mmCIF file of C-alpha atoms in Angstrom:
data_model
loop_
_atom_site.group_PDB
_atom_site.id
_atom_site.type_symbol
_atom_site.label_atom_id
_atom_site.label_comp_id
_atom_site.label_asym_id
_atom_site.label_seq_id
_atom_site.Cartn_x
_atom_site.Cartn_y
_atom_site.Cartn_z
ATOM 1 C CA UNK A 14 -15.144 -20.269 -14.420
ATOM 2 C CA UNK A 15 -12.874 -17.391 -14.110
ATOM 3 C CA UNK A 16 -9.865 -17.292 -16.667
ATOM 4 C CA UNK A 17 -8.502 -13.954 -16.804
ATOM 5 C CA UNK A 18 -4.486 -13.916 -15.636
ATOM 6 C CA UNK A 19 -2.254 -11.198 -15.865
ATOM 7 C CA UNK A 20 1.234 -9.905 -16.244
ATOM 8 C CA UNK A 21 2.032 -7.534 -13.208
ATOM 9 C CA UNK A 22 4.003 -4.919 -13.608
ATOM 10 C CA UNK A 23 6.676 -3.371 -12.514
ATOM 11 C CA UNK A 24 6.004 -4.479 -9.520
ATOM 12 C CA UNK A 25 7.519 -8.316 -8.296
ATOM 13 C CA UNK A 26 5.326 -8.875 -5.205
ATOM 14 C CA UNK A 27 1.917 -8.496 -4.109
ATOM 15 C CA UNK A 28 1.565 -7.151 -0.962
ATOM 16 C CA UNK A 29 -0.330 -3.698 -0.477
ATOM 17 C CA UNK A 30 -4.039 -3.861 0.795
ATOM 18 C CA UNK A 31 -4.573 -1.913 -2.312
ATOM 19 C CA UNK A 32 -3.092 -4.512 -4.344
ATOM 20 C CA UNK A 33 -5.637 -7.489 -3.418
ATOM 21 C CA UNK A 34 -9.025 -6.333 -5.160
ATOM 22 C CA UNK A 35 -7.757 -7.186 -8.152
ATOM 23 C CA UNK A 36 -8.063 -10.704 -7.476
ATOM 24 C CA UNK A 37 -11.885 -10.517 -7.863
ATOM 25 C CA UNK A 38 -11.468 -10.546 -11.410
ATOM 26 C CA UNK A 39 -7.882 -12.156 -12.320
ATOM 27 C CA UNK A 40 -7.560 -16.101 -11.664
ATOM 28 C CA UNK A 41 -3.698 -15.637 -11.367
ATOM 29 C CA UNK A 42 -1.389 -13.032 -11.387
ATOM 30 C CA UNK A 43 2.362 -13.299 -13.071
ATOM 31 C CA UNK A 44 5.432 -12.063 -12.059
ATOM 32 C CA UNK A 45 8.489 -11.244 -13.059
ATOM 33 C CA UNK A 46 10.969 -11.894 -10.465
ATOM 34 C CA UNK A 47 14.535 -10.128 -10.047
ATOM 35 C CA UNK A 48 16.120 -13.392 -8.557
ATOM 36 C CA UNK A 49 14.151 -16.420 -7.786
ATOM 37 C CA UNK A 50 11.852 -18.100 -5.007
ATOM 38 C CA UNK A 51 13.052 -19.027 -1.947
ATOM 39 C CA UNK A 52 13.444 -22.901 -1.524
ATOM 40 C CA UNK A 53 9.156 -24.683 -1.007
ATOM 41 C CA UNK A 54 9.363 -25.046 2.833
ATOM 42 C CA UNK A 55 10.781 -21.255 3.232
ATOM 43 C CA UNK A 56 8.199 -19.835 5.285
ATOM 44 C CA UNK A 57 9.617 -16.396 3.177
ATOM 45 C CA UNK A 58 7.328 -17.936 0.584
ATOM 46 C CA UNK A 59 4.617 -15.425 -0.909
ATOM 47 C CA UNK A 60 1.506 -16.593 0.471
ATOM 48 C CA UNK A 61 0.043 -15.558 -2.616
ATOM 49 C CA UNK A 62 2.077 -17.614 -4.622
ATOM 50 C CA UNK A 63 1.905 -20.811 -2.459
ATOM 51 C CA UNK A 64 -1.712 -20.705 -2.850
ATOM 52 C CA UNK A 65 -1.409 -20.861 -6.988
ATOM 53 C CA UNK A 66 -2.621 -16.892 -7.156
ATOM 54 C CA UNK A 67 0.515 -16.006 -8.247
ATOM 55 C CA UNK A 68 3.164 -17.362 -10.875
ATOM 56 C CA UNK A 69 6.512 -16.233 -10.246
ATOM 57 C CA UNK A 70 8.922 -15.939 -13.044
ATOM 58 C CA UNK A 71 12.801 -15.847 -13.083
ATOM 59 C CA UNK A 72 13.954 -14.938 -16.578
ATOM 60 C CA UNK A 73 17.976 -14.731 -14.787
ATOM 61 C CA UNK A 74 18.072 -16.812 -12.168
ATOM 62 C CA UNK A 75 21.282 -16.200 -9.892
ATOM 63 C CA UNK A 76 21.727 -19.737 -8.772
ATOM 64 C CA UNK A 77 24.821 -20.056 -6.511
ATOM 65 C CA UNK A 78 24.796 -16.059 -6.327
ATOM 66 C CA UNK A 79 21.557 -16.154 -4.810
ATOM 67 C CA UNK A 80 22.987 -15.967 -1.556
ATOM 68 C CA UNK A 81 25.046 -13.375 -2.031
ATOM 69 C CA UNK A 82 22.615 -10.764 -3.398
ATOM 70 C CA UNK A 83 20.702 -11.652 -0.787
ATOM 71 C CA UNK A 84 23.620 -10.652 1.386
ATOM 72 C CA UNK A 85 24.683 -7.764 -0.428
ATOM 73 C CA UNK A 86 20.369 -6.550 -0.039
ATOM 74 C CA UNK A 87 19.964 -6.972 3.434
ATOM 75 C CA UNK A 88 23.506 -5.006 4.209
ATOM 76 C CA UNK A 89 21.938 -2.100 2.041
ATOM 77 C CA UNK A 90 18.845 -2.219 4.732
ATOM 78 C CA UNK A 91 20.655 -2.388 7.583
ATOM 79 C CA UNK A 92 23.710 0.572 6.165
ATOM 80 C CA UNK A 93 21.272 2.754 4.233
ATOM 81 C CA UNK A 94 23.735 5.628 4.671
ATOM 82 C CA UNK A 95 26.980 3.956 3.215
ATOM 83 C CA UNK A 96 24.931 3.105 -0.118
ATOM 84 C CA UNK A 97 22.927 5.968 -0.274
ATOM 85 C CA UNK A 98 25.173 8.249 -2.934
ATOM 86 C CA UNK A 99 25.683 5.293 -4.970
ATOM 87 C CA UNK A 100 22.375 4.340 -4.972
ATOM 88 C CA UNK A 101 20.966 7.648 -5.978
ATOM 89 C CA UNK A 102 23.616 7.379 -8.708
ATOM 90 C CA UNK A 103 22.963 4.218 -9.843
ATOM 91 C CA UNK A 104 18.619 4.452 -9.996
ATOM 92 C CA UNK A 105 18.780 8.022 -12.193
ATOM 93 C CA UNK A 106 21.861 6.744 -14.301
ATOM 94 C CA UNK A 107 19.840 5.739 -17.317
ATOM 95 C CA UNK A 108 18.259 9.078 -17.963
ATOM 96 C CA UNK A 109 21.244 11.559 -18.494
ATOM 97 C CA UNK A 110 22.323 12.885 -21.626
ATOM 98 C CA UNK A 111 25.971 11.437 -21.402
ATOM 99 C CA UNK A 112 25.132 7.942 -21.898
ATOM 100 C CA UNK A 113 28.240 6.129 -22.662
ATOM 101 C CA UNK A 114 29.927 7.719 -19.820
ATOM 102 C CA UNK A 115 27.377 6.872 -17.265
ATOM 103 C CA UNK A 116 26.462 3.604 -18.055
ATOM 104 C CA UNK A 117 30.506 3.208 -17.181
ATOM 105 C CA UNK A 118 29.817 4.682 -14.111
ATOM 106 C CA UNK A 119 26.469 2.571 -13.266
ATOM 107 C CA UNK A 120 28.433 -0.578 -13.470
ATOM 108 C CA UNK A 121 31.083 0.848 -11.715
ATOM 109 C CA UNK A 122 29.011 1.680 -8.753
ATOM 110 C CA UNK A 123 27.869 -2.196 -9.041
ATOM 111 C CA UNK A 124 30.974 -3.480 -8.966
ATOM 112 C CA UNK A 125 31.625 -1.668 -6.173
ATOM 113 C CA UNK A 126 28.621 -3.007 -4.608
ATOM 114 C CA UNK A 127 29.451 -6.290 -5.044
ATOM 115 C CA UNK A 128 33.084 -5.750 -4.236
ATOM 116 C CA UNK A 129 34.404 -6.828 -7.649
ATOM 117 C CA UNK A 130 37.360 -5.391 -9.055
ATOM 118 C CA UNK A 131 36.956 -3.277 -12.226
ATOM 119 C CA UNK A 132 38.610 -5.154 -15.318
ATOM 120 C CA UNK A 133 37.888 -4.912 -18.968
ATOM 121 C CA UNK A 134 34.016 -6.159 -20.112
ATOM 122 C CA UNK A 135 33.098 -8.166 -22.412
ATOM 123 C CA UNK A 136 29.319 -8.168 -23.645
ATOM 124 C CA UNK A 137 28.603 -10.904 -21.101
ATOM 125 C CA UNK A 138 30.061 -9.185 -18.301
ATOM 126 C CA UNK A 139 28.099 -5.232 -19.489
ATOM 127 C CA UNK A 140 24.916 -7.652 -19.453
ATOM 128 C CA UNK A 141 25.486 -8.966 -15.787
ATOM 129 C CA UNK A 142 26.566 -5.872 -14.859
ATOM 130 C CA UNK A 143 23.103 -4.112 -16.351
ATOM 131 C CA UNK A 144 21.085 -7.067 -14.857
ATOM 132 C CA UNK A 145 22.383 -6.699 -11.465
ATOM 133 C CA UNK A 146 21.979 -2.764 -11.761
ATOM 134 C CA UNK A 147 17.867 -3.457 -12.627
ATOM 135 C CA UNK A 148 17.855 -6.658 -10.043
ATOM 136 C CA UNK A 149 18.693 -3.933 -7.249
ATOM 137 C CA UNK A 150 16.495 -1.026 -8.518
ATOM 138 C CA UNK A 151 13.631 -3.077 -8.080
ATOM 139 C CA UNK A 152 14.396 -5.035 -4.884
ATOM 140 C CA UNK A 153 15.562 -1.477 -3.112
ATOM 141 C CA UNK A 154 12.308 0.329 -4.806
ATOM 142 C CA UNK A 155 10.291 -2.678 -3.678
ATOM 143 C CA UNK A 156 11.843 -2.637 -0.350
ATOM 144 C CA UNK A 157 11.308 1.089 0.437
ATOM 145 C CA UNK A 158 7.579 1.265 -0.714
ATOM 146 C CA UNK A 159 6.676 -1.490 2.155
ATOM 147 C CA UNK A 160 8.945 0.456 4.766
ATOM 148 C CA UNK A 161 7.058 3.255 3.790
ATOM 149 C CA UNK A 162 3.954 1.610 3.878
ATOM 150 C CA UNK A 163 4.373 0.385 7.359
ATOM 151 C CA UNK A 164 5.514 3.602 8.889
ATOM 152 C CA UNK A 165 2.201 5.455 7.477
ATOM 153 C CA UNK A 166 0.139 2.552 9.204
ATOM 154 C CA UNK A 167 2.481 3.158 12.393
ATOM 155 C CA UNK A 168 1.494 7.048 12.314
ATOM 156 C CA UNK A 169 -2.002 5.990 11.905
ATOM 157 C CA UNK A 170 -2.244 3.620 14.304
ATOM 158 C CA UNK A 171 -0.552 6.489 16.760
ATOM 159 C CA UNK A 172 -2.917 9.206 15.446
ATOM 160 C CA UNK A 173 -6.143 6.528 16.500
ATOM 161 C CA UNK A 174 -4.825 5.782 19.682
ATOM 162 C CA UNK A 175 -4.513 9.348 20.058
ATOM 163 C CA UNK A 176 -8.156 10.279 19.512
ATOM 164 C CA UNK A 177 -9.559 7.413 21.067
ATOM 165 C CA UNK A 178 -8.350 8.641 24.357
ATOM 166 C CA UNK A 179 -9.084 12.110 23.524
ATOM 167 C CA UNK A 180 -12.978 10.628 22.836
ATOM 168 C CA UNK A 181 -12.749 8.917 25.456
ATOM 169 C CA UNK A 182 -11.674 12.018 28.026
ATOM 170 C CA UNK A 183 -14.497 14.079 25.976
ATOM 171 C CA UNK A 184 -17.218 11.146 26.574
ATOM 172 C CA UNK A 185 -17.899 10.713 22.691
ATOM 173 C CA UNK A 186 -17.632 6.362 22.278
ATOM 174 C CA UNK A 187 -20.843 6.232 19.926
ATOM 175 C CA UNK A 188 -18.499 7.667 16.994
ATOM 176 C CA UNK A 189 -18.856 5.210 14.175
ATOM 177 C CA UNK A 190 -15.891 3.412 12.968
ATOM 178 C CA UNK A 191 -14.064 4.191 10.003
ATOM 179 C CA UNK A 192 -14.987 2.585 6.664
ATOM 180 C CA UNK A 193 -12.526 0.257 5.173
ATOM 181 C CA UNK A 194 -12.318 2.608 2.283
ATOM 182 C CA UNK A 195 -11.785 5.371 4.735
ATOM 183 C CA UNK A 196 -8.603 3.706 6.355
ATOM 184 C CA UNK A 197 -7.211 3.025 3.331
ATOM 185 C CA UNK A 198 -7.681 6.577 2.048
ATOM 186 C CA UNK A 199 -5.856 7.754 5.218
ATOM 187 C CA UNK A 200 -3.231 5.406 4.203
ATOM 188 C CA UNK A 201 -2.383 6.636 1.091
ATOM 189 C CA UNK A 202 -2.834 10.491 2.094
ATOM 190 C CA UNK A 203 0.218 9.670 4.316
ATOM 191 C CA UNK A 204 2.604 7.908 1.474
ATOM 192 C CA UNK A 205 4.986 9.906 -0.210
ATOM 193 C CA UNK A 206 3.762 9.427 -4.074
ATOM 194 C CA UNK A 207 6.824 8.058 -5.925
ATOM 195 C CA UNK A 208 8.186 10.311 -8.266
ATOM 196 C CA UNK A 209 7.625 9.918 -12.111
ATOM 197 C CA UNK A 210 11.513 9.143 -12.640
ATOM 198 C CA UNK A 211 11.490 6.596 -10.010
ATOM 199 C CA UNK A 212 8.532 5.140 -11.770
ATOM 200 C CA UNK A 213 10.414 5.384 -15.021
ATOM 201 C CA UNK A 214 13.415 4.038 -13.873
ATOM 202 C CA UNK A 215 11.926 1.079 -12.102
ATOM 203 C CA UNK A 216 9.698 0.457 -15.484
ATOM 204 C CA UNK A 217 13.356 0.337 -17.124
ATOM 205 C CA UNK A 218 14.340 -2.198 -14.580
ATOM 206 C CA UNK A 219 11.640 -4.524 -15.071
ATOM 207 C CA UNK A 220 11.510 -4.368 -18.670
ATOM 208 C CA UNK A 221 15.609 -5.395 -18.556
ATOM 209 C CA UNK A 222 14.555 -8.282 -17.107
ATOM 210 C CA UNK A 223 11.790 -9.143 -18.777
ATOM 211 C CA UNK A 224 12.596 -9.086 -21.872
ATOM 212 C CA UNK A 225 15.558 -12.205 -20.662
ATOM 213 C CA UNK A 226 11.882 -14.195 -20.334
ATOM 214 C CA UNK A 227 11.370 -17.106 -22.971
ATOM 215 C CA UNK A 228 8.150 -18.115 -20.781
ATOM 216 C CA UNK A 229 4.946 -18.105 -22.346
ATOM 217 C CA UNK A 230 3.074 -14.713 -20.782
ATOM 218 C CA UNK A 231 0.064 -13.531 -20.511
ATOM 219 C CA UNK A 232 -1.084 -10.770 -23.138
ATOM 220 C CA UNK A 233 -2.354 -9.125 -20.571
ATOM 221 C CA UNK A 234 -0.358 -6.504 -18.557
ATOM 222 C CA UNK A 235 -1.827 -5.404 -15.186
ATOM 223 C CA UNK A 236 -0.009 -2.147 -13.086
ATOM 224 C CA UNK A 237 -1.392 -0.055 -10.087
ATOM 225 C CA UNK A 238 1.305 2.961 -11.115
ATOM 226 C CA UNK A 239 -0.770 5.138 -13.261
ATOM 227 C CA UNK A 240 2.537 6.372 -14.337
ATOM 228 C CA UNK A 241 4.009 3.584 -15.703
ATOM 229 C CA UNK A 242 0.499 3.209 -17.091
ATOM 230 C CA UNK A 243 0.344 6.688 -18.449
ATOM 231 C CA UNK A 244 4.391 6.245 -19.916
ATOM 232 C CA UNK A 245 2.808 3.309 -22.288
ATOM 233 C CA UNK A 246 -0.266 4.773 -23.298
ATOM 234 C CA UNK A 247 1.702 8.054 -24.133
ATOM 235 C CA UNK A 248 4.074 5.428 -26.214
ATOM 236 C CA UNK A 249 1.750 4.290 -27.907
ATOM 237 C CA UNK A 250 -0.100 7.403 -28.555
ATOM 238 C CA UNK A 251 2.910 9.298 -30.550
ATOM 239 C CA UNK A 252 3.897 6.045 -32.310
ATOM 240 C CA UNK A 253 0.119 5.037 -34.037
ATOM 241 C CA UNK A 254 -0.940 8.639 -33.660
ATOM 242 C CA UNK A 255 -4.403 7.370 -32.463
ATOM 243 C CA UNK A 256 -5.202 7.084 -28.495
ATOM 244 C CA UNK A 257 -5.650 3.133 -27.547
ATOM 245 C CA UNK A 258 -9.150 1.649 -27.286
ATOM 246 C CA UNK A 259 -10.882 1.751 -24.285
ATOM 247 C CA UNK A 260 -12.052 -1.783 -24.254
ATOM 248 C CA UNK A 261 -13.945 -1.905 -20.710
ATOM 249 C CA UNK A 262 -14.175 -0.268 -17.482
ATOM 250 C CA UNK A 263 -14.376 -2.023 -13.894
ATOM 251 C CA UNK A 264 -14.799 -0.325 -10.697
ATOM 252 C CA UNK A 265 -13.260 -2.040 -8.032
ATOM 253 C CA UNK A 266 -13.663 -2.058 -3.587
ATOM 254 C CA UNK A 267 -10.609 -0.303 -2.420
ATOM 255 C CA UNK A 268 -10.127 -2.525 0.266
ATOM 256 C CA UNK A 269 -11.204 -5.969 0.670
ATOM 257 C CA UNK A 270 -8.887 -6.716 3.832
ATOM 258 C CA UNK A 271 -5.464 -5.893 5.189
ATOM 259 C CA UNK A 272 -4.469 -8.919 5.612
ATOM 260 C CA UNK A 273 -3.697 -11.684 3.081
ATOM 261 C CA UNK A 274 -6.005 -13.890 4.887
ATOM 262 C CA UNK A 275 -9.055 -11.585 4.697
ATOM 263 C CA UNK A 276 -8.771 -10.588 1.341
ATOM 264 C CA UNK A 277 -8.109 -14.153 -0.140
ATOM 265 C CA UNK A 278 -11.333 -15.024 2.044
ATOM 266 C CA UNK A 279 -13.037 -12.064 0.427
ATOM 267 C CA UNK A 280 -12.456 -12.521 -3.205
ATOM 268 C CA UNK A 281 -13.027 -16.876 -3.504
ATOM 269 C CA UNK A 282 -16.007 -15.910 -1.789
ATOM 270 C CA UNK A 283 -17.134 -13.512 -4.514
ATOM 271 C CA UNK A 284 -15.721 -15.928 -7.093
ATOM 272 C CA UNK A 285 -17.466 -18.829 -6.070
ATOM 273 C CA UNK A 286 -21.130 -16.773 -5.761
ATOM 274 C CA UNK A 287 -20.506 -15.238 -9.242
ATOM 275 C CA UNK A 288 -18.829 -17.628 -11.340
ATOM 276 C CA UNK A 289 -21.169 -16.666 -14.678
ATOM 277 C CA UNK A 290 -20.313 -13.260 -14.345
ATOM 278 C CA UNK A 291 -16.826 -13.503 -14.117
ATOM 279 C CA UNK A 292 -17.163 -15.933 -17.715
ATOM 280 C CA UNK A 293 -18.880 -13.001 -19.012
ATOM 281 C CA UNK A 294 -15.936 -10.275 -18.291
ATOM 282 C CA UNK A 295 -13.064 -12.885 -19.387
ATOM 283 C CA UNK A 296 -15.330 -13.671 -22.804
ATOM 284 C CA UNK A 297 -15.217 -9.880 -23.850
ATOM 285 C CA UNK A 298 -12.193 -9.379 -22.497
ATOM 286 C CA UNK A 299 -10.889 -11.519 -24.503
ATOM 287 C CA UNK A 300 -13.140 -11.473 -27.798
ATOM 288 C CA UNK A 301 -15.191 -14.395 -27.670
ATOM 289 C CA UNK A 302 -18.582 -13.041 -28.189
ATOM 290 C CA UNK A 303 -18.903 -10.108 -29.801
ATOM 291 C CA UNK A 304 -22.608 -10.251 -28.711
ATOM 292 C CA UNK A 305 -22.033 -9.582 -25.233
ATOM 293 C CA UNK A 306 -22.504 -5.553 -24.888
ATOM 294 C CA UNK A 307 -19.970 -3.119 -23.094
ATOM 295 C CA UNK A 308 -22.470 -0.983 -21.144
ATOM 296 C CA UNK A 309 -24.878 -3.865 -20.070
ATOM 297 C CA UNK A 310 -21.600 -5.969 -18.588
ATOM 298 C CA UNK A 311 -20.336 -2.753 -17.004
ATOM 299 C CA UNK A 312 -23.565 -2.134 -15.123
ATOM 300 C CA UNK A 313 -24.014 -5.660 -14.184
ATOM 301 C CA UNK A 314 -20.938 -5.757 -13.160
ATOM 302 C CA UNK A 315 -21.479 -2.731 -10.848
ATOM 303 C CA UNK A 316 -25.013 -3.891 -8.785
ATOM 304 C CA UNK A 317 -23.251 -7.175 -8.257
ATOM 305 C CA UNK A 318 -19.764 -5.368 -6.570
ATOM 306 C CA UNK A 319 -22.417 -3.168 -5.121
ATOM 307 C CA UNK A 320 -24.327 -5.962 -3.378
ATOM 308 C CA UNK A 321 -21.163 -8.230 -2.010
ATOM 309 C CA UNK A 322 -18.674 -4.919 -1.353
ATOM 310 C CA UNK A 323 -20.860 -1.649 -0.501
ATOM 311 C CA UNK A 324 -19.136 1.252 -2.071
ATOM 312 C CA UNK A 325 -20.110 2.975 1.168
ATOM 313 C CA UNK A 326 -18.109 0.318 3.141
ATOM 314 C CA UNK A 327 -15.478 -0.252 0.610
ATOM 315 C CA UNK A 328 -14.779 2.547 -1.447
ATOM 316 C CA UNK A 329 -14.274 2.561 -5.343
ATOM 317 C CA UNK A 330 -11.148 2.251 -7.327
ATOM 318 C CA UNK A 331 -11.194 2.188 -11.270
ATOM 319 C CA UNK A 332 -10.045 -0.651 -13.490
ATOM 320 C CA UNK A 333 -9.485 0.212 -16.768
ATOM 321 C CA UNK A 334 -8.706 -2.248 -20.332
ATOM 322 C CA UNK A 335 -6.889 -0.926 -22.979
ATOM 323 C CA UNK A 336 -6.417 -2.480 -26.314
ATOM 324 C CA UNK A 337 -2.466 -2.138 -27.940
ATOM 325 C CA UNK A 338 -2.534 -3.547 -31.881
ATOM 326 C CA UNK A 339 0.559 -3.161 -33.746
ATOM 327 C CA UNK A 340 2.543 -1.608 -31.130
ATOM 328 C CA UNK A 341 1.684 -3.833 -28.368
ATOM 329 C CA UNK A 342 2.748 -3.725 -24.728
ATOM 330 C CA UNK A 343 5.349 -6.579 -25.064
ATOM 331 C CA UNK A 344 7.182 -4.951 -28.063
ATOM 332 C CA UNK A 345 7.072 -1.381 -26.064
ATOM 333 C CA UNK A 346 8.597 -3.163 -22.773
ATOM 334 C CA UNK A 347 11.185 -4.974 -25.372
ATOM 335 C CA UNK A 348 9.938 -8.527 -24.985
ATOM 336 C CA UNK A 349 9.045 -10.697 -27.831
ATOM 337 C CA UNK A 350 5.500 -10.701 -29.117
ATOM 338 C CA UNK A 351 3.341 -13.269 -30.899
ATOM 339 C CA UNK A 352 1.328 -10.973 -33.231
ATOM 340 C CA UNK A 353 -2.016 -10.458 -31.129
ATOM 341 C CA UNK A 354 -3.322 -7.796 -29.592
ATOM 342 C CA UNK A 355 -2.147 -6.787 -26.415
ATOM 343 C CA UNK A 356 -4.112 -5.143 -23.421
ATOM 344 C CA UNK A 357 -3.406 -2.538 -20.479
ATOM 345 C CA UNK A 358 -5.145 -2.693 -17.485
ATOM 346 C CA UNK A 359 -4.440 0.078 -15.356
ATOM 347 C CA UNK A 360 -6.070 0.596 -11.786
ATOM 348 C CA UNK A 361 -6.642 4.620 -10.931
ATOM 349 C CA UNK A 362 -7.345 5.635 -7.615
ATOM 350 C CA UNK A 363 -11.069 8.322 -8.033
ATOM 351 C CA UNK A 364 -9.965 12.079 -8.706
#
């Protein structure tokens, strides 16, 4: 039976079509959460979560200010242009030069968010004031990669309407359909790649928070932004002055589904018709037989995604495993760390 669980990151939802293959492989997926679940009955519940995929975590819970971020995040949607300045201010604050003076201005600009009136701090109210800043860089970042998602799928939608009738005037309806893989390609070609500072500054973010966590976490840390990927592995890189271990390497379908539905269908179907294989890839994952041999796991790994998810169908994307000793992941994000080996699993799209 399938073990493997992960810590996502920086992300706090799962959502993207590109997202879901991962759940071939991982029984459950952590997250860190910016403010905490909505009430069991919400029907704004993460289907994910609600069917055990997913463990949310709230290292700061807001309590009786739940509401009111809530609030203060759905007025940013709806008066974009009011916050705008301040936001810009407030996501790129932690990378000038002049820190003291604009970390003063970041929690200005959050006070003035949240309509407070600027006193003298104490440490308790700089730490608020810095978890509210990272609570709203990640909720606003989250918030603007699904509103750009669904205006690419809009545009594509309009762009297949538009030469379906065209085929349609020209007489050409044996066309074959487009390939999951294909769709999803399309996708992405029409999302505006987030910039390596916004990565960086939403990494900061997270980490803020998650280093608040006293759970007990996985030692496992799963991201789909190569950069944040690549900003860890570079860490690590100039602090051991070795490269980190590749431990394995996974290809993945690109698309299993694009909706929750299909692709929770897809992957406990997979799970339940390969349960020994998945053993095998959570035992050397995680060091329990040293008998079991990279290449021979890779490649049986391969015929079997190959035989339930045709690449030709499908598409490929590239899982990667990393191994962090010394310097591991949690001590690089600022968490706490329990001694053991960490590892980095990063999915890359193919070059």
């Amino acid at each position: 039976m399938n073990t493997l669980e992960a810590l996502y990151f920086p992300g706090t939802e799962i959502y993207s079509a590109s997202q879901f293959p991962v759940f071939l492989l991982f029984g459950k997926l952590h997250l860190i959460k910016p403010v905490e679940e909505p009430e069991q009955g919400d029907d704004t519940a993460d289907i994910f979560t609600t069917a055990g995929l997913c463990q949310a975590h709230t290292p700061c819970p807001l309590g009786d200010q739940r509401e009111r971020f809530e609030h203060l995040i759905r007025d940013i949607r709806e008066r974009k242009d009011d916050y705008a300045a301040q936001l810009s201010n407030l996501t790129v604050s932690s990378f000038s030069a002049k820190k003291k003076s604009v970390d003063d201005s970041s929690r200005s600009i959050v006070s003035t968010l949240l309509g407070k009136t600027e006193t003298k701090e104490d440490e308790d109210d700089i730490r608020n004031n810095e978890l509210w800043q990272s609570r709203l860089i990640l909720k606003i970042g989250e918030q603007l990669d699904r509103e750009e998602e669904e205006v690419a799928v809009r545009m594509a939608l309009l762009d297949d309407d538009e030469q379906g009738l065209f085929k349609t005037l020209q007489g050409e309806l044996d066309e074959e359909e487009e390939t999951l893989f294909g769709e999803l390609l399309d996708l992405k070609s029409r999302l505006n790649k987030p910039s390596a500072t916004s990565v960086a500054t939403r990494l900061k973010a997270w980490s803020r928070i998650y280093r608040e966590s006293t759970a007990s976490l996985p030692t496992i840390y799963l991201t789909h932004l190569e950069d944040a990927a690549d900003h860890l592995l570079e860490e690590y890189e100039n602090k051991m002055q070795l490269p980190p271990v590749e431990l394995l390497h996974l290809l993945l379908p690109g698309n299993i589904g694009w909706d929750t539905e299909t692709a929770i269908s897809s992957f406990r179907d997979f799970q339940e018709k390969e349960p020994e294989l998945l053993e095998k890839v959570a035992t050397f994952i995680t060091g329990m037989d040293p008998q079991l041999q990279r290449e021979s796991l890779e490649d049986e790994w391969s015929k079997s995604l190959e035989s339930h998810f045709p690449a030709a169908d499908t598409g490929r994307l590239n899982l990667h495993f990393h191994t962090m000793s010394t310097i591991t992941c949690a001590k690089m994000l600022g968490g706490k760390t329990n001694g053991a080996s960490d590892i980095l699993a990063v999915v890359r799209w193919p070059e």
